[in-house]
Short mmCIF file of C-alpha atoms (C1' of nucleotides) in Angstrom, two decimals:
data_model
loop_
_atom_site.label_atom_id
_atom_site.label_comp_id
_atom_site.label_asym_id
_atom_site.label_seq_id
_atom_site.Cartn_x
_atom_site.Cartn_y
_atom_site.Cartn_z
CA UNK A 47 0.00 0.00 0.00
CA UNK A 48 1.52 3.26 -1.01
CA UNK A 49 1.02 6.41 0.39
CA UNK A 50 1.64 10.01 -0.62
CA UNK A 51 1.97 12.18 2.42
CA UNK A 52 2.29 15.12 0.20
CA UNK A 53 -0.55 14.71 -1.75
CA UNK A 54 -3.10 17.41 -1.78
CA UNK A 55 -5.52 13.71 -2.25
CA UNK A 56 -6.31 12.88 1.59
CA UNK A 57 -4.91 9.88 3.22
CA UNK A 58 -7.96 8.25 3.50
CA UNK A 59 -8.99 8.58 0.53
CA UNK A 60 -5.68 7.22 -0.98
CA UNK A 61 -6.32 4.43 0.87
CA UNK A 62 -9.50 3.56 -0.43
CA UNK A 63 -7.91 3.62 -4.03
CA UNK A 64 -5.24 1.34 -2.69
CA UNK A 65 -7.73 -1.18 -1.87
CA UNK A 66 -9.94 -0.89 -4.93
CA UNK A 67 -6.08 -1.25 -7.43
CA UNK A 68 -5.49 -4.39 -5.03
CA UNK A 69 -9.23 -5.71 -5.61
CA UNK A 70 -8.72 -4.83 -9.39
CA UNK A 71 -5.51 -6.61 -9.81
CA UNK A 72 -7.16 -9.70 -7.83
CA UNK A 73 -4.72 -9.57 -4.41
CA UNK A 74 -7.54 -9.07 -2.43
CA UNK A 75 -10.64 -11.36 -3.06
CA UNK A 76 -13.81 -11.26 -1.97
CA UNK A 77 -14.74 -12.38 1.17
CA UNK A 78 -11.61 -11.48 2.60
CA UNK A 79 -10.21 -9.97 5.44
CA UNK A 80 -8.82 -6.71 5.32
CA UNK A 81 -6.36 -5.81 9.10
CA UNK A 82 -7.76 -4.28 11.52
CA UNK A 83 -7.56 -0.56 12.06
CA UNK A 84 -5.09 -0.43 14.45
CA UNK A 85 -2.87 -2.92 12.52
CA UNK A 86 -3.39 -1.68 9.35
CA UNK A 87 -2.36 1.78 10.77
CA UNK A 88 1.17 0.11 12.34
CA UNK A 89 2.14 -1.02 9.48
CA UNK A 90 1.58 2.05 7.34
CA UNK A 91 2.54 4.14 9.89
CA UNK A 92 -0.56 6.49 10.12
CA UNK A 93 -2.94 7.38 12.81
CA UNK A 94 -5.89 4.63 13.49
CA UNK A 95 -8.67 6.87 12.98
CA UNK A 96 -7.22 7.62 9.68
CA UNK A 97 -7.38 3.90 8.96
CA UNK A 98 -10.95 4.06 10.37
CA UNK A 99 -12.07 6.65 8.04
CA UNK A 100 -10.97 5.10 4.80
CA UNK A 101 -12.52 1.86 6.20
CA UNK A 102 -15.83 3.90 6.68
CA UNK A 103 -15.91 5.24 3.45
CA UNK A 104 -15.37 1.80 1.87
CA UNK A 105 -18.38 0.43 3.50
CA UNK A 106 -20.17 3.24 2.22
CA UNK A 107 -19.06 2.68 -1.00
CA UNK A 108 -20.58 -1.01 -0.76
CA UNK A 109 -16.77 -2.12 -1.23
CA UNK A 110 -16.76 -3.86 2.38
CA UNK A 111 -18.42 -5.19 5.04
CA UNK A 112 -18.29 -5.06 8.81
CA UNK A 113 -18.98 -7.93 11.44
CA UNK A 114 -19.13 -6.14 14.84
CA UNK A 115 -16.00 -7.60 16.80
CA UNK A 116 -14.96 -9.68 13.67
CA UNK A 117 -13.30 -7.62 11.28
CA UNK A 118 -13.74 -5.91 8.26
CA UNK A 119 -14.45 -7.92 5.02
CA UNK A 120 -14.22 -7.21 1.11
CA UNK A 121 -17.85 -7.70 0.54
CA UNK A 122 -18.83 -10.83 -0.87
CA UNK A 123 -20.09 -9.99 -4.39
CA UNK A 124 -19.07 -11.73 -7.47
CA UNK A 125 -19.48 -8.62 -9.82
CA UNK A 126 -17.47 -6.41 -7.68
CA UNK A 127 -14.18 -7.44 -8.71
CA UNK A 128 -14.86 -6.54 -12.59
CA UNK A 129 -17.04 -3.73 -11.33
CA UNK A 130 -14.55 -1.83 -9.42
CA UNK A 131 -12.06 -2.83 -12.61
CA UNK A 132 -14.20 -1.26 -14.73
CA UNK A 133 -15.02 1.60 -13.03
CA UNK A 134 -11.28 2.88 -11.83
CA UNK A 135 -10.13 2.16 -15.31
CA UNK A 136 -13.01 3.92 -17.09
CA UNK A 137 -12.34 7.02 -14.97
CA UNK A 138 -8.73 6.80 -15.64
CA UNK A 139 -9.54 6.71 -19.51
CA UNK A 140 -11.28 9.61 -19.07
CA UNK A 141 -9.48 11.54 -17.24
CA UNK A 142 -6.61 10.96 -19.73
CA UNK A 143 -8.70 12.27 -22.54
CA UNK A 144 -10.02 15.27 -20.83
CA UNK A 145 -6.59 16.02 -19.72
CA UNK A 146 -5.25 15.91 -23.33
CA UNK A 147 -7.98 17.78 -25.28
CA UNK A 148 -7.42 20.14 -22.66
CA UNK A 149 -4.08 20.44 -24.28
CA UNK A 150 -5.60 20.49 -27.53
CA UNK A 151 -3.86 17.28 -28.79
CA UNK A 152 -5.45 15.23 -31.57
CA UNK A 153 -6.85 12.02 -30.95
CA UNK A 154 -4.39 10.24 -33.35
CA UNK A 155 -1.39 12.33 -30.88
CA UNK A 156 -2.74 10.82 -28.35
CA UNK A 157 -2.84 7.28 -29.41
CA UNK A 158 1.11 7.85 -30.75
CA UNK A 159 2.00 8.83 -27.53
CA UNK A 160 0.44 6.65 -25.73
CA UNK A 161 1.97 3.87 -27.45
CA UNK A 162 5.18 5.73 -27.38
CA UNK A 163 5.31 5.71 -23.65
CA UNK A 164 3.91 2.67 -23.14
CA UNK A 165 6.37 0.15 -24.74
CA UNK A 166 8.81 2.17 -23.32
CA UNK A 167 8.09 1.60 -20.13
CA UNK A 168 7.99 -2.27 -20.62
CA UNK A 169 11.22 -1.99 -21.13
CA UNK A 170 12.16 -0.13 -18.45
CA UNK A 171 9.99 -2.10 -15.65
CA UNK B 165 -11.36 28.52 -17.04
CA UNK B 166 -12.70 25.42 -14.99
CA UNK B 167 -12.24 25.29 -11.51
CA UNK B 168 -13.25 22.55 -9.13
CA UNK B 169 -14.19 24.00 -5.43
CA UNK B 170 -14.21 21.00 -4.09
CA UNK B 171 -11.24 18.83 -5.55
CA UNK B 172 -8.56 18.42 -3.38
CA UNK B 173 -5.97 20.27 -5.38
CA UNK B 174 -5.63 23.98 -4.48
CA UNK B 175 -7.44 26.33 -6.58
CA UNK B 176 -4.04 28.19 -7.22
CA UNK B 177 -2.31 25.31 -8.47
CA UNK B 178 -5.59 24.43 -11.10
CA UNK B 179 -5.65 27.93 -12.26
CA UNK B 180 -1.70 27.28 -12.69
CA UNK B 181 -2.89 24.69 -14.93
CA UNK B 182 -5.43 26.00 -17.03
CA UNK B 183 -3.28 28.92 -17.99
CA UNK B 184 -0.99 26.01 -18.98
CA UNK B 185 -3.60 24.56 -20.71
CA UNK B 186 -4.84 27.68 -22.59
CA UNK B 187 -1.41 28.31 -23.71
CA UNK B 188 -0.87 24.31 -25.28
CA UNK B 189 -4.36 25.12 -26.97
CA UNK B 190 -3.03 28.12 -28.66
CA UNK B 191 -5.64 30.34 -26.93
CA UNK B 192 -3.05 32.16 -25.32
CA UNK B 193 0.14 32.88 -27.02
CA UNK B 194 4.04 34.39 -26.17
CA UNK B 195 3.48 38.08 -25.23
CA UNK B 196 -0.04 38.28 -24.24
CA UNK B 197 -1.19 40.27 -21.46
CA UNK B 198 -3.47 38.34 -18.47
CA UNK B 199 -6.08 40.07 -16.69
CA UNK B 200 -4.94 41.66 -13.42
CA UNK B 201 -5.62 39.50 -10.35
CA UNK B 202 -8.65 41.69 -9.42
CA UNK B 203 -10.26 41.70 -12.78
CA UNK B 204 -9.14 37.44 -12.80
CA UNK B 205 -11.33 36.97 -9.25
CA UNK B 206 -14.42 39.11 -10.26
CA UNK B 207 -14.40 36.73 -13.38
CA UNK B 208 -14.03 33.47 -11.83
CA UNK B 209 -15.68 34.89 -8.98
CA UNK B 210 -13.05 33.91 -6.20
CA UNK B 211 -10.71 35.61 -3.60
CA UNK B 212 -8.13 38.24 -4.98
CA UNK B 213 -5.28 36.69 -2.66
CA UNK B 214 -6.27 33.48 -4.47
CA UNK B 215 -5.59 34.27 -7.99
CA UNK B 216 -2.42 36.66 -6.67
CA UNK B 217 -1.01 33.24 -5.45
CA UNK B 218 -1.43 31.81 -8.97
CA UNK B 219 0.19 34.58 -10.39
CA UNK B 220 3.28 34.52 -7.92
CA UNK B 221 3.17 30.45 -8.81
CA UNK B 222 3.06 31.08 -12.52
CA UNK B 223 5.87 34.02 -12.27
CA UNK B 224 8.11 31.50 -10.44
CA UNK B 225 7.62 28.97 -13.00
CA UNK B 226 8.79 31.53 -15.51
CA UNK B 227 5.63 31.09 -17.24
CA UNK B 228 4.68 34.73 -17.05
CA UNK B 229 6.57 38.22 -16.29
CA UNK B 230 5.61 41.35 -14.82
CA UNK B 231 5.80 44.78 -16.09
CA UNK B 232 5.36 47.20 -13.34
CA UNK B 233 2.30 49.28 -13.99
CA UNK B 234 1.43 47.40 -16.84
CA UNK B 235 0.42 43.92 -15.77
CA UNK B 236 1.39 40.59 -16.25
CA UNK B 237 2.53 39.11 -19.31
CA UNK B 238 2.97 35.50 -20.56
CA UNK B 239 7.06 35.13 -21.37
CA UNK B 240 8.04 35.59 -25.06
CA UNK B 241 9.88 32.93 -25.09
CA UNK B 242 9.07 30.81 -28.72
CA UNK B 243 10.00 27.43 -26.68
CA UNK B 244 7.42 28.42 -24.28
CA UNK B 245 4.59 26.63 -25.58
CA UNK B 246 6.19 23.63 -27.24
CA UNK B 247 7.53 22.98 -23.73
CA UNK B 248 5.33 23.50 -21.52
CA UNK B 249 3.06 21.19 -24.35
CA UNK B 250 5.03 18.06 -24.17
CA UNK B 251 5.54 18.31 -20.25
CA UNK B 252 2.42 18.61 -19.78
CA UNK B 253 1.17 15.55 -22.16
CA UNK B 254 3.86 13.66 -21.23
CA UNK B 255 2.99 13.79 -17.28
CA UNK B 256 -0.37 13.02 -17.94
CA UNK B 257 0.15 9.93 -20.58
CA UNK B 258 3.25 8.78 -17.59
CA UNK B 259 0.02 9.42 -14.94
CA UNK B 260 -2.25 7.50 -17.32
CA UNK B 261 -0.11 4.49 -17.77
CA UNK B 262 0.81 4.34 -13.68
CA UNK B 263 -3.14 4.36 -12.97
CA UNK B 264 -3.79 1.74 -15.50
CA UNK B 265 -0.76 -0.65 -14.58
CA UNK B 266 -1.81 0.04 -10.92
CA UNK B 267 -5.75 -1.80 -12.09
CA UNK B 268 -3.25 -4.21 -13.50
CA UNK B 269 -4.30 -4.02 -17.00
CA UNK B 270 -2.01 -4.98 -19.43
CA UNK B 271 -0.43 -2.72 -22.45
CA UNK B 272 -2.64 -3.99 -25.45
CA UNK B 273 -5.84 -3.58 -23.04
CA UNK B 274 -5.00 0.03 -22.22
CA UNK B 275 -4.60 0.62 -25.69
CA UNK B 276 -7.98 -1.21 -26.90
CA UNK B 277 -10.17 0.87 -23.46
CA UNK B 278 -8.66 4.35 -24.96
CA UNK B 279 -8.71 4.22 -28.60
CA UNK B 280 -12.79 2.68 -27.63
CA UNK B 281 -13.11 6.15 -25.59
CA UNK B 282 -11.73 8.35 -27.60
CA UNK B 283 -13.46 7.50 -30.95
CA UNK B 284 -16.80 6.85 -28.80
CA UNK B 285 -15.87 10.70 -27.52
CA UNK B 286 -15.06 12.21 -30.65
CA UNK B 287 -18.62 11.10 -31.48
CA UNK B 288 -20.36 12.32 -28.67
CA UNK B 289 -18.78 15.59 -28.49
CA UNK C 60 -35.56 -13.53 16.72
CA UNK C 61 -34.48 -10.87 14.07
CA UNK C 62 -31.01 -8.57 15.16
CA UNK C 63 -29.90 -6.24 13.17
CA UNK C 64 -26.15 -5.82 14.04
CA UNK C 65 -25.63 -2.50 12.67
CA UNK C 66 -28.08 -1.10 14.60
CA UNK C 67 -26.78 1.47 17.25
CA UNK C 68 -29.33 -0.28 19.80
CA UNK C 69 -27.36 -2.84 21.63
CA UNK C 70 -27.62 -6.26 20.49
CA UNK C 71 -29.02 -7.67 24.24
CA UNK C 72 -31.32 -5.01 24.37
CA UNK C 73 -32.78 -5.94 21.04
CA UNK C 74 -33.14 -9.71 22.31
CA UNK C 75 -34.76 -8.20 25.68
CA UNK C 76 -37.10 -6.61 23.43
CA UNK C 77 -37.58 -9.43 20.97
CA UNK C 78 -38.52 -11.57 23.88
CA UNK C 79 -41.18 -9.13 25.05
CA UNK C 80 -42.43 -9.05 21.65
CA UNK C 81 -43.14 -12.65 21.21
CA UNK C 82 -44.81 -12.60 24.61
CA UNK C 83 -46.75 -9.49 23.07
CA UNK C 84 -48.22 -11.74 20.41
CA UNK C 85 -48.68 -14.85 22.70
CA UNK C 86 -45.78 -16.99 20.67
CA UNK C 87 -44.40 -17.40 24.33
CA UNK C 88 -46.27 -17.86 27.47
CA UNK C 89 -46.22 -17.24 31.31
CA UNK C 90 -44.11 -20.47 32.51
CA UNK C 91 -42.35 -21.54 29.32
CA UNK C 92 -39.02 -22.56 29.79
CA UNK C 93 -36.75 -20.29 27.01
CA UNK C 94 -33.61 -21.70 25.32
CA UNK C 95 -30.31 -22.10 27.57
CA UNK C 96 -28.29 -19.26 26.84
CA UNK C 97 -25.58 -21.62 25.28
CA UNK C 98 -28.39 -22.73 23.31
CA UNK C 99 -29.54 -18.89 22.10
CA UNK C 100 -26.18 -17.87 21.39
CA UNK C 101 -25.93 -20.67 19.04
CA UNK C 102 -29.13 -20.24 17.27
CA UNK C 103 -28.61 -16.47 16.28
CA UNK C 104 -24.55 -16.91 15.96
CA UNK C 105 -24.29 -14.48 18.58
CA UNK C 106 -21.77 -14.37 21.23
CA UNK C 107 -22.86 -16.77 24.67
CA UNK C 108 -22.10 -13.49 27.04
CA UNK C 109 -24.46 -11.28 24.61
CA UNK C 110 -26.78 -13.49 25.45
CA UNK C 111 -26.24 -13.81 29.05
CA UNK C 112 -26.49 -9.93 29.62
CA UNK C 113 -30.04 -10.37 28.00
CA UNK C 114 -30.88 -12.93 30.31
CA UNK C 115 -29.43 -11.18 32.71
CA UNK C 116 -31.34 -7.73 32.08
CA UNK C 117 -35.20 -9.99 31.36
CA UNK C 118 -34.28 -11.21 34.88
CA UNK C 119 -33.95 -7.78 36.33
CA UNK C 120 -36.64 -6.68 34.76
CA UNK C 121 -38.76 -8.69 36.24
CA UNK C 122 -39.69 -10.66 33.07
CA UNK C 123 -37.93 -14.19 33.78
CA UNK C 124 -36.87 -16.25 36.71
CA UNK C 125 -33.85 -18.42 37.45
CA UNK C 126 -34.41 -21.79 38.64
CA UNK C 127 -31.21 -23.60 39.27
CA UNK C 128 -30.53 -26.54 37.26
CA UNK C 129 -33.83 -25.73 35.48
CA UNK C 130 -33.08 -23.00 33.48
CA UNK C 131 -34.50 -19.60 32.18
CA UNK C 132 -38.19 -19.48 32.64
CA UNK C 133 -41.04 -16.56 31.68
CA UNK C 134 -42.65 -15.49 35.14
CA UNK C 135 -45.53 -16.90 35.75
CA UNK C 136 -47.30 -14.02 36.39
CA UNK C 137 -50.69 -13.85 35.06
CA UNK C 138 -50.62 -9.96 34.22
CA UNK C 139 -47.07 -9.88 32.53
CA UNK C 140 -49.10 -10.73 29.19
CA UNK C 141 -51.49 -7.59 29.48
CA UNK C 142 -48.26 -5.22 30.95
CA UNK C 143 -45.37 -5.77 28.86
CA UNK C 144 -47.70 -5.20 25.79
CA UNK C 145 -49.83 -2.27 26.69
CA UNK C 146 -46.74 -0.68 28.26
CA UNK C 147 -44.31 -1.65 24.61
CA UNK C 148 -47.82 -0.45 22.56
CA UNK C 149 -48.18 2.90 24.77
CA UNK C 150 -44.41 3.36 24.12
CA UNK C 151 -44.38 2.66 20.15
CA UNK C 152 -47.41 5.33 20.10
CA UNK C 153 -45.76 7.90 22.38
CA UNK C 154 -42.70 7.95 20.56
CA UNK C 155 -44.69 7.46 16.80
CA UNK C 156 -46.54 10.85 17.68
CA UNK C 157 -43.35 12.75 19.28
CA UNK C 158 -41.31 11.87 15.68
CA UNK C 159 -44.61 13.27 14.10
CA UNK C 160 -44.95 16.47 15.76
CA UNK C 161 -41.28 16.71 15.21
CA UNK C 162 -42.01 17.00 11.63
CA UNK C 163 -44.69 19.52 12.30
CA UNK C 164 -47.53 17.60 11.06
CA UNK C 165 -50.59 17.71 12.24
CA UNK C 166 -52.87 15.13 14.05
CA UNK C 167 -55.04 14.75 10.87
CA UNK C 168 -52.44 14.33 8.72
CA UNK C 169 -50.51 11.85 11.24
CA UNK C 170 -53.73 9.80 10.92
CA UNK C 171 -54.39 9.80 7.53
CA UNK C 172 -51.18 8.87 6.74
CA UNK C 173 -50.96 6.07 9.56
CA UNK C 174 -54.21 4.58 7.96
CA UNK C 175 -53.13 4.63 3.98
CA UNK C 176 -49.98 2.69 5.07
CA UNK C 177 -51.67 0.46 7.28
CA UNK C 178 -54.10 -0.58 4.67
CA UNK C 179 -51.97 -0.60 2.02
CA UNK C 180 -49.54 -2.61 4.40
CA UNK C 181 -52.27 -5.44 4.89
CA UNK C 182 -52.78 -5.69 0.98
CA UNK C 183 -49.07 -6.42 0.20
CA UNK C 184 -48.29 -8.75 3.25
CA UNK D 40 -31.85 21.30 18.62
CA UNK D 41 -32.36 18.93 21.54
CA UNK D 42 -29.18 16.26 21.64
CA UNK D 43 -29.98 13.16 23.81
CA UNK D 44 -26.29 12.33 25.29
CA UNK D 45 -27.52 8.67 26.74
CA UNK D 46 -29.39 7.51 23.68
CA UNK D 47 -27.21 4.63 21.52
CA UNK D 48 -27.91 6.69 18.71
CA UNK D 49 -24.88 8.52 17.83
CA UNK D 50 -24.80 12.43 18.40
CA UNK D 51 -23.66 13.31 15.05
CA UNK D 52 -26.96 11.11 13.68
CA UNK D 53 -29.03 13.23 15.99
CA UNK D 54 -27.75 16.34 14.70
CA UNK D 55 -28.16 15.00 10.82
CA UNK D 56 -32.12 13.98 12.33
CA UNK D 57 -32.52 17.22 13.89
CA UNK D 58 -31.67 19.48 11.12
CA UNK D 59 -34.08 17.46 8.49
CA UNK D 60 -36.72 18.07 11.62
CA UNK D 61 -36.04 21.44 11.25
CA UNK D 62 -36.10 21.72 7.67
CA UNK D 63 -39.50 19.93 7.60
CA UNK D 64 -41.35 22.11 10.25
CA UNK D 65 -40.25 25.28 8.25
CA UNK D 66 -37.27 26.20 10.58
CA UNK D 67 -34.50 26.15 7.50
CA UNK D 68 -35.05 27.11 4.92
CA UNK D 69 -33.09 25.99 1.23
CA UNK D 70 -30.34 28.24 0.85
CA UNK D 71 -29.83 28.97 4.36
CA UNK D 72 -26.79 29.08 6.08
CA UNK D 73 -26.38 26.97 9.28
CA UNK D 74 -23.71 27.68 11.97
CA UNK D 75 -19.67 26.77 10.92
CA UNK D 76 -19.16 23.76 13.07
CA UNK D 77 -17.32 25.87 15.94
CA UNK D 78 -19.92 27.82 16.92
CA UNK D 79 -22.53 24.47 16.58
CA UNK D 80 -20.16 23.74 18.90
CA UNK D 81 -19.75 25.96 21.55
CA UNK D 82 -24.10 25.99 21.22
CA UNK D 83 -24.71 22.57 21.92
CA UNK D 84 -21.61 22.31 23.89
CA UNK D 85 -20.08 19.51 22.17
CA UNK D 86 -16.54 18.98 20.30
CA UNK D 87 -16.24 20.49 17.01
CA UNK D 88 -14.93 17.12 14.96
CA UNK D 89 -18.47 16.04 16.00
CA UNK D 90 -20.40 18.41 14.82
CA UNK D 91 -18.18 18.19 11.54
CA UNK D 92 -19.10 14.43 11.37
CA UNK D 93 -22.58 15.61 11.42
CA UNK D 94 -21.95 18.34 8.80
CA UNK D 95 -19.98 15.61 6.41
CA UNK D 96 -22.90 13.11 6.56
CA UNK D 97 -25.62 15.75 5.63
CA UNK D 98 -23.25 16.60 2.33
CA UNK D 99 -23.43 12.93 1.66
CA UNK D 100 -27.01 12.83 1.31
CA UNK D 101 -27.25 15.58 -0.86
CA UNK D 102 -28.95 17.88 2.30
CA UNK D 103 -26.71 20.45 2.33
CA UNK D 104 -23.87 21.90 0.13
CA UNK D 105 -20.65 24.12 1.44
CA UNK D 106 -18.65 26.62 0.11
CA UNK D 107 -14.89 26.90 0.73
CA UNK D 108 -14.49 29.33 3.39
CA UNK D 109 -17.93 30.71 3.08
CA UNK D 110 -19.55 28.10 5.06
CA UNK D 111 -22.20 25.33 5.14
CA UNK D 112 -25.73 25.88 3.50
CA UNK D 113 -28.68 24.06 3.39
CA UNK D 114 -29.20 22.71 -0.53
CA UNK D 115 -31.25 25.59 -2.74
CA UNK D 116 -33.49 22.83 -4.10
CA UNK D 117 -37.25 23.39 -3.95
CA UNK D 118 -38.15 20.02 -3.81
CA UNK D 119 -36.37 19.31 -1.02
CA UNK D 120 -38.19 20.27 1.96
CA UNK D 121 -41.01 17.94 0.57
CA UNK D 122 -39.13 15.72 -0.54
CA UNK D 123 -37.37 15.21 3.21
CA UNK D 124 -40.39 15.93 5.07
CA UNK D 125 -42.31 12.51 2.96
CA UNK D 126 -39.60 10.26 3.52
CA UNK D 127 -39.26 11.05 7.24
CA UNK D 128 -42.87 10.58 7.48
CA UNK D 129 -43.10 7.92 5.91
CA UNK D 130 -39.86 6.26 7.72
CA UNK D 131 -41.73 6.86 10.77
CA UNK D 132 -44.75 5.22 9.79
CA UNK D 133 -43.28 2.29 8.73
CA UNK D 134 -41.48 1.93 11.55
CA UNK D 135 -44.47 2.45 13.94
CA UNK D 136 -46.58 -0.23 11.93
CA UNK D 137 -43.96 -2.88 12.12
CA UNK D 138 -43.66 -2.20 15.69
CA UNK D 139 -47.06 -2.72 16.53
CA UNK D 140 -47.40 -5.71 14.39
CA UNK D 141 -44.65 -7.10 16.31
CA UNK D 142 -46.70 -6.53 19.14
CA UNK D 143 -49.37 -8.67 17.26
CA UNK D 144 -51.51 -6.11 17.60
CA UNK D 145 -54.47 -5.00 14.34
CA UNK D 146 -54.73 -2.40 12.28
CA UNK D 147 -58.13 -1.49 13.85
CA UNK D 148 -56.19 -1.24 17.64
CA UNK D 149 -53.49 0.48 16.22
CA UNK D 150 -56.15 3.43 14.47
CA UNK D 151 -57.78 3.29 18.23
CA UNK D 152 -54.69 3.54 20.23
CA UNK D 153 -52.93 6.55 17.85
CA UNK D 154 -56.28 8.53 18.13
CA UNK D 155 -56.77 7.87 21.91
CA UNK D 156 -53.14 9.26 22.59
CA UNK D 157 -53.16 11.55 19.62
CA UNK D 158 -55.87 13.62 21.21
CA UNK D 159 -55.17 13.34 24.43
CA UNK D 160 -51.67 14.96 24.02
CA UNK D 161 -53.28 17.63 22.36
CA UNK D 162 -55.10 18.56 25.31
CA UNK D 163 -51.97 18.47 27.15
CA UNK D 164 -49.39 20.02 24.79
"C1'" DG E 58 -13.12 32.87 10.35
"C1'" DT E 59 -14.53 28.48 7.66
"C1'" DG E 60 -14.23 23.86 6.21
"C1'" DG E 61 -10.98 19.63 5.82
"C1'" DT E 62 -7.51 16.51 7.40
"C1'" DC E 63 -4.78 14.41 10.72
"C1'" DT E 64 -2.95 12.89 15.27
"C1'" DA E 65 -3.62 11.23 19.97
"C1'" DG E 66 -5.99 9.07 23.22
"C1'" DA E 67 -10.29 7.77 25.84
"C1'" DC E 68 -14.55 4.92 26.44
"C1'" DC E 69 -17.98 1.57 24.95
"C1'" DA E 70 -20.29 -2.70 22.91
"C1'" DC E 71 -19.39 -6.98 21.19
"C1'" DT E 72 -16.40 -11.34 20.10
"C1'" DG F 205 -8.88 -7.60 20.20
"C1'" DT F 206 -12.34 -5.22 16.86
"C1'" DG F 207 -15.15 -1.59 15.23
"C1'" DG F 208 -17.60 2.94 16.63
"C1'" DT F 209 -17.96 7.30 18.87
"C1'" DC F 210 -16.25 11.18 21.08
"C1'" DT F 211 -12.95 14.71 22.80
"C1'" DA F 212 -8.93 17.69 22.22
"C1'" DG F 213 -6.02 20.10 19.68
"C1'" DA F 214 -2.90 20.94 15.55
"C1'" DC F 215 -2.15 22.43 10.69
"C1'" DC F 216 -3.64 23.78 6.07
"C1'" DA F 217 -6.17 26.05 2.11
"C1'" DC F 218 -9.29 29.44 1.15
"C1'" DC F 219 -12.25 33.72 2.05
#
DNA sequence: GTGGTCTAGACCACT
DNA sequence: GTGGTCTAGACCACC
């Protein structure tokens, strides 16, 4: 889980992200427990409630569920995985484009770039 | 000139931005004068010390320079807007590709979700 | 026995009032012998000392007895019936009309509106 | 706004109740502004982070909308007020029904026992 | 001054 | 030990 503490994007709300990437790359799985609170805020070194608050606002979200004095849960819902996947990655797209028009960059710049960059980085990573 | 109250990201750094923006368009160009910060706030209808801040921001960045007693100008520099064009594109395409490996979607599936957008978009809009 | 765990009403108080409930509508009677608390617990996958406070707090209440090596029993008293339900009907009512007049609606109204559920209720259960 | 500091539910909840109460009788009005959370505060003489909570969740639902810096203002919708003041009502109905048919008690004895109490509070009131 | 986030630490109900 | 609420107080961005 990877945190920007000089983000203008809250904590919290980075966390939530973090959870929905891990749920969309299928290393968290339905039905399963996510730590506690007060572990999860050892190990990323942040204040509990902090934890707490990005654990609220994934229950809101539908994204988890509670069991008083269990634990927290990724809710147990077959179409979440893909929905969440779809979701992030359809914001992400567009974003992108939004960003770029913005710009004023052609669709078929964009693409070229894109692709640029991106087969680039393979190599790199 | 958009402006989102309630993102997280300062209003001064987004105005930042959509001068930016503006000048990758071609909308604004080498040379041209900006409105002064109080004409700027009555316009976008926010707080003088606000768009002052943006102004400071963008004069630091050595987007823009200041002629006493006759406002603030964007640099004449002719590299100006070819620069500030690819850094811009380029951070967002590198910003794309993070999100998108982060959902752990794979190169030929990024490409496939934005060229489906960005047709679908050109379309729409 | 329905518990709703999310509920800010604590979980033993909802069984307390469950209990009174089902003596309400005659499902238990003045004498019966109710479920071992062992026995409860396991039946609504609720924790053995939830259930004990609940005992605990019927038995303080005046709405069970003890008998050792017996078990948990409903006091046979032959006005409990009558009591617990006029007093949990004169409660629902007092509070029903309170909420009402809250909302600053007015006796007529609280009735009409009391009656086009209530029929409308019976139709559809 | 009358805060009950023993009952399970929590303040914050209260407050969030309290203001659609408010709303409903005619109190608030849309558009109107409602105290920053520090003065709530010092009012009701409870901690400001609470009051916030109670701010945040009436955002959530779309109740009220805030302005950076200006302050927190109840939504300019004109549907609203109705639109709160039905599904309260309604809410409470429900609720009120359920609980007396939990009692196992009619519809005819519920009409009877709402009037009897319904009329004699007016007397009292 | 106003809302938003964060830290720190307490208390409670339930497991 | 787990989640939920509350208090107290700090810092920041914006008006």
């Amino acid at each position: 889980m990877q945190l920007n503490f000089n983000s203008p994007k809250p904590i919290y709300m980075q966390m939530v992200d973090e959870v929905k990437k891990a749920l969309a790359r299928g290393e968290l799985l339905p039905g399963d427990k996510i730590p506690s609170h007060k572990e999860r805020a050892q190990i990323s070194k942040i204040n509990p409630n902090t934890v707490q608050r990005a654990y609220q606002e994934m229950e809101r979200e539908g994204l988890t569920e509670t069991l008083r004095g269990q634990g927290t849960f990724i809710r147990n819902d077959p179409d979440l995985l893909v929905h969440i996947r779809t979701e992030m990655a359809q914001a992400a797209v567009q974003q992108f484009i939004e960003e770029m028009q913005g710009l004023g960059i052609e669709s078929a710049e964009v693409e070229r770039m894109l692709r640029s960059q991106l087969y680039q980085e393979k190599k790199e990573g």
